[in-house]
XYZ file of C-alpha atoms in Angstrom:
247
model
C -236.594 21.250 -196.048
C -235.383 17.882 -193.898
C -239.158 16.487 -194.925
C -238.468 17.594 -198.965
C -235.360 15.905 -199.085
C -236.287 12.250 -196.905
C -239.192 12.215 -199.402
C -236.797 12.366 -202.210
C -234.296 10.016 -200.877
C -237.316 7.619 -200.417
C -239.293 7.997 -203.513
C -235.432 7.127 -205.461
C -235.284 4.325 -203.789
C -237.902 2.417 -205.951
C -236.217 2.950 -209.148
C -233.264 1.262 -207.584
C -235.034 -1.670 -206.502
C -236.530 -2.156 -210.148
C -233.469 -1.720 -211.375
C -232.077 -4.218 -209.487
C -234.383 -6.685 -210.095
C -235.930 -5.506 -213.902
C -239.044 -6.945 -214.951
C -238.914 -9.523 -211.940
C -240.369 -7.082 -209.718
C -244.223 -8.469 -209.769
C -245.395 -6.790 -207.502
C -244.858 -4.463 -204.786
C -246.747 -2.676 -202.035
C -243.907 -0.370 -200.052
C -245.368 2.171 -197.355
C -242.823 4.003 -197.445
C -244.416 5.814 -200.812
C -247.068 7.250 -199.238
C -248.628 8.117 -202.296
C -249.435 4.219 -202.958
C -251.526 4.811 -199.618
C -255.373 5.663 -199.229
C -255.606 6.589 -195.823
C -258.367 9.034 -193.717
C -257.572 9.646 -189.745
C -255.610 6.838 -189.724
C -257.653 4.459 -191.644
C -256.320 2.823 -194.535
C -258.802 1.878 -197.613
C -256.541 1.232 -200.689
C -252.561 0.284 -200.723
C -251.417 0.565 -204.526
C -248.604 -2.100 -205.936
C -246.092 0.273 -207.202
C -245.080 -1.924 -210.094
C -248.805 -2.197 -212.113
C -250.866 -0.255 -209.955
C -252.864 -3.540 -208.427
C -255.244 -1.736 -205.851
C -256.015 -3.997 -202.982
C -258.938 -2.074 -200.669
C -261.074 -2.206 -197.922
C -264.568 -0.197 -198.304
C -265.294 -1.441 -194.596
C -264.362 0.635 -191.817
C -263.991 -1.875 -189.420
C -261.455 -3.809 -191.185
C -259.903 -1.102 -192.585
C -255.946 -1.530 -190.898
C -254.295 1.587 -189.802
C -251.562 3.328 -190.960
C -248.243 4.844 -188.861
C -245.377 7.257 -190.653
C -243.277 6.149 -188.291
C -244.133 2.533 -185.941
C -241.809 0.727 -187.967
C -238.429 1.402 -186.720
C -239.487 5.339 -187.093
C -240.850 4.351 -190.801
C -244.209 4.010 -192.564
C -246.345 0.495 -191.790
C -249.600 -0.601 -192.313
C -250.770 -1.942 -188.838
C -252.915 -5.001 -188.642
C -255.212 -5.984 -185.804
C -255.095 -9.599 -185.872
C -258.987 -9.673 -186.027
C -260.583 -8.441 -189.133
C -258.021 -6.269 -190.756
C -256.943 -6.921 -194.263
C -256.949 -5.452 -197.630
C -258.019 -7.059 -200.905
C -257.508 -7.538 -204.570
C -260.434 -9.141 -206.718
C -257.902 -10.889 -208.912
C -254.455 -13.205 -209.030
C -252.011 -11.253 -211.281
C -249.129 -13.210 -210.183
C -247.927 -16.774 -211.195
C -250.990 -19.414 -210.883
C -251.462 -23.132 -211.186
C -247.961 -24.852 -210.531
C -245.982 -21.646 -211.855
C -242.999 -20.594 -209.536
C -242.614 -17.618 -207.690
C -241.476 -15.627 -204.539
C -243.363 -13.731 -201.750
C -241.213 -11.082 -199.393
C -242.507 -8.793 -196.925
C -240.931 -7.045 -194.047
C -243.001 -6.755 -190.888
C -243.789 -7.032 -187.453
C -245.139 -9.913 -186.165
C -246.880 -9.146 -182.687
C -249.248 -12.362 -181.823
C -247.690 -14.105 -178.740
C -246.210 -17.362 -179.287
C -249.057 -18.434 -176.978
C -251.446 -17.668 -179.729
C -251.487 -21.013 -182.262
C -253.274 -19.636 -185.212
C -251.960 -19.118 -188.172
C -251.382 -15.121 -189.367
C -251.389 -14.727 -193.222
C -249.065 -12.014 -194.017
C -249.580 -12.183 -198.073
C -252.303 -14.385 -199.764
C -253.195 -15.514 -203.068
C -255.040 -17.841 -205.226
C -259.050 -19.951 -204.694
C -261.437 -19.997 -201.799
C -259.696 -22.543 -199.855
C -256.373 -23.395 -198.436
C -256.130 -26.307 -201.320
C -255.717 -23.806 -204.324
C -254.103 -20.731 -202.919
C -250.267 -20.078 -201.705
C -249.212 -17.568 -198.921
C -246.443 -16.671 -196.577
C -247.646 -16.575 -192.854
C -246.883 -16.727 -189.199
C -247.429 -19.659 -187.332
C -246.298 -21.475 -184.049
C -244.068 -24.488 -183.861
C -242.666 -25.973 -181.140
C -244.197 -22.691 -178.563
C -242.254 -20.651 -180.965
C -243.219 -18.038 -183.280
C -242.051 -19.212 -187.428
C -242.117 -17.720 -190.283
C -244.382 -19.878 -192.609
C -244.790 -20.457 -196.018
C -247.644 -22.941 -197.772
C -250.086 -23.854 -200.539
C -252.552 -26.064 -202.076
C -252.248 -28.516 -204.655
C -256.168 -28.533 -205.465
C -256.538 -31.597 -203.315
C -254.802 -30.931 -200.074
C -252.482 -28.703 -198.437
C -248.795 -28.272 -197.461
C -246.810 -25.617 -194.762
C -243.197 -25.058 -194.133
C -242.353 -23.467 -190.910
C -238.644 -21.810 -190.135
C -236.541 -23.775 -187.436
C -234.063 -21.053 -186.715
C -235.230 -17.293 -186.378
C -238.216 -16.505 -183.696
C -240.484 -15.020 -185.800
C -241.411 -11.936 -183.280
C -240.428 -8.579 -184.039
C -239.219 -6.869 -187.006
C -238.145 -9.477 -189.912
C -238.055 -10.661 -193.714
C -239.811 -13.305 -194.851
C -239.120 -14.875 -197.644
C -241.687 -17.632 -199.228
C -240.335 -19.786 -202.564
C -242.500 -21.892 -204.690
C -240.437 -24.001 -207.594
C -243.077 -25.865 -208.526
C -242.110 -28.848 -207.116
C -240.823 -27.675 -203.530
C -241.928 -24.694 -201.048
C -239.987 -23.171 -198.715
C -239.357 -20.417 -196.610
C -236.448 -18.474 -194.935
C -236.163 -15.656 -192.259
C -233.809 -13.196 -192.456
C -231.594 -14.733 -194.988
C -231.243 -18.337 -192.913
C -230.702 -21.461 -195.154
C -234.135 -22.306 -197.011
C -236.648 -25.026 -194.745
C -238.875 -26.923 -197.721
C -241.175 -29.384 -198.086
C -242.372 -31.167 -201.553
C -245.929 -29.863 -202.759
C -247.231 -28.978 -206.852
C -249.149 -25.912 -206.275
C -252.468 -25.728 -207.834
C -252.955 -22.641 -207.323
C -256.211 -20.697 -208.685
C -257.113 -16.913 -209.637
C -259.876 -15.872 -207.497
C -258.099 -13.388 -205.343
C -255.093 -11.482 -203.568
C -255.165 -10.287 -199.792
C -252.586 -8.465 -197.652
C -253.638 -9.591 -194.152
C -255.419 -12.457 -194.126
C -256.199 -15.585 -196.047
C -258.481 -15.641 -199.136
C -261.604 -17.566 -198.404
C -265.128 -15.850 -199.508
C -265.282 -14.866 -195.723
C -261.865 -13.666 -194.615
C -259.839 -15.620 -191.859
C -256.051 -15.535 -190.382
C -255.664 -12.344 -189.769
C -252.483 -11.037 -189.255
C -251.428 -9.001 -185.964
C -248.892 -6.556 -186.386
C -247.073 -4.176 -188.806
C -246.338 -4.579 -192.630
C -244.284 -2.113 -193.936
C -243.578 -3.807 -197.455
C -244.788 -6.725 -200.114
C -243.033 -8.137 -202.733
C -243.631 -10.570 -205.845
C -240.857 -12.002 -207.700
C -240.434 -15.145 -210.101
C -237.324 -17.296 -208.332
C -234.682 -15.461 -208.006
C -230.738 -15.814 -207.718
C -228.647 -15.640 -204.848
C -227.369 -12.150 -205.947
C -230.781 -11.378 -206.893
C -231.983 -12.802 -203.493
C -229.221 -10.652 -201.552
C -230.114 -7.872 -203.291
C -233.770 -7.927 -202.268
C -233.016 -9.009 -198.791
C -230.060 -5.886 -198.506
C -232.941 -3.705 -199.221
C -236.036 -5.036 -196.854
C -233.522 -5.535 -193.880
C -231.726 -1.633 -194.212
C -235.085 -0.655 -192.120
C -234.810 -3.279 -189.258
C-alpha cells in the first residue's frame, strides 16, 4: 500500500512542475518516474524526457550507466561511471544557434577535486566544443565548480562557480542569454562571462560531451534534467524549490 501511494505522490508531482512553469518546460528527464526509465539488472538503455518523449539511449552495454531506486538521498538516480557512461539523443530539440536558454540538473558529483577534467553533466549542440553548450563539473582553484560553457563556432567559453564546492548532492543551474553565460549552484548569485553561442543541431547527451566519439564523462549520480527558455526569479525559485526538496 506505502509503495501505491509514494508512486502516486511522485507521479503528481510532474503535473505540478509543468504547471508551474507551462510551456517553458523543454525538456525533462526526472528518475523519479520510473516509467521514463529503460533499465535490465541494473543497466540503463533509454531515459525518456517527460515533456516530448525525447529518448536518449545507449544500445552498448558497456556504457550503459546504472540505475539506483534509492542512491540519491533514498531516491531514484541514474549513476554514471566517469569513464564511458552516457546516454544519447541523435538530435538538438532545444534552442540552437545564439537562442537563449537554461540547463538544470540535480546530481551527485563524485570525481575528486584531484581529478582536473572536465565532467559534462548535460550536452548539446555540433561535434566540437565550438558549436555546442553544456553544464559541467570542473576544477578551479583545487576545488570542485559547477560549470557552465559553449561555443561560438570559432572558439570556446566556460564559467566556473566561485562559491559552492561542487561535491555532493547539488543544483546546477546553466543560463545562456545570448550574449552572456553563466552558471549558479544552489541558488548563489549568477558567475558569467560574455560569449554568442553558435550553437549547432547534431546531438544531445546526458553524461558526456557530444563529439562523434564521446568524451567528459561524468562520475556520479543524476537524478534529474531540465530545459527551460530564461526564466524569472519566481520562475527560477520555483524550479530550484523543487530540484533541492530531494537534497
Amino acid at each position: 500500500m506505502f509503495g501505491i501511494l509514494k508512486k502516486s505522490i511522485l507521479e503528481a508531482s510532474r503535473p505540478v512542475l509543468i504547471r508551474e512553469l507551462g510551456t517553458l518546460l523543454t525538456g525533462y528527464w526526472d528518475a523519479d518516474f520510473v516509467g521514463s526509465i529503460s533499465e535490465a539488472t541494473g543497466s540503463v538503455s533509454s531515459w525518456r524526457d517527460l515533456v516530448a518523449g525525447y529518448n536518449t539511449s545507449q544500445a552498448t552495454a558497456l556504457s550503459q550507466p546504472g540505475y539506483s531506486p534509492s542512491a540519491f538521498n533514498g531516491r531514484p538516480c541514474l549513476t554514471f561511471d566517469g569513464t564511458n557512461h552516457f546516454l544519447n539523443l541523435a538530435s538538438v530539440p532545444f534552442p540552437t544557434g545564439a537562442a537563449a536558454c537554461e540547463i538544470w540538473a540535480l546530481v551527485d558529483q563524485e570525481a575528486l577535486a584531484a581529478d582536473a577534467t572536465g565532467r559534462r553533466i548535460f550536452s548539446y549542440g555540433g561535434t566540437s566544443a565550438n558549436n555546442s553548450r553544456w553544464i559541467a563539473r570542473a576544477v578551479s582553484g583545487g576545488v570542485n565548480r559547477g560549470g557552465t560553457g559553449g561555443g561560438s563556432g570559432a572558439a570556446q567559453a566556460n564559467v566556473n562557480g566561485t562559491i559552492v564546492d561542487f561535491s555532493g548532492r547539488h543544483v546546477v543551474r546553466g543560463t545562456f542569454d545570448g550574449a552572456l553565460i553563466g552558471v549558479s549552484v544552489d541558488g548563489n548569485a549568477l558567475a558569467t562571462t560574455a560569449l554568442v553561442p553558435a550553437t549547432s543541431t547534431t546531438r544531445t547527451r546526458i553524461g558526456a560531451a557530444t563529439p562523434n566519439t564521446a568524451t567528459n564523462f561524468f562520475q556520479g549520480k543524476i537524478a534529474a534534467v531540465a530545459v527551460t527558455p530564461l526564466l524569472t526569479a519566481e520562475q527560477e525559485s520555483s524550479m530550484r524549490a523543487f530540484l533541492s526538496a530531494r537534497i
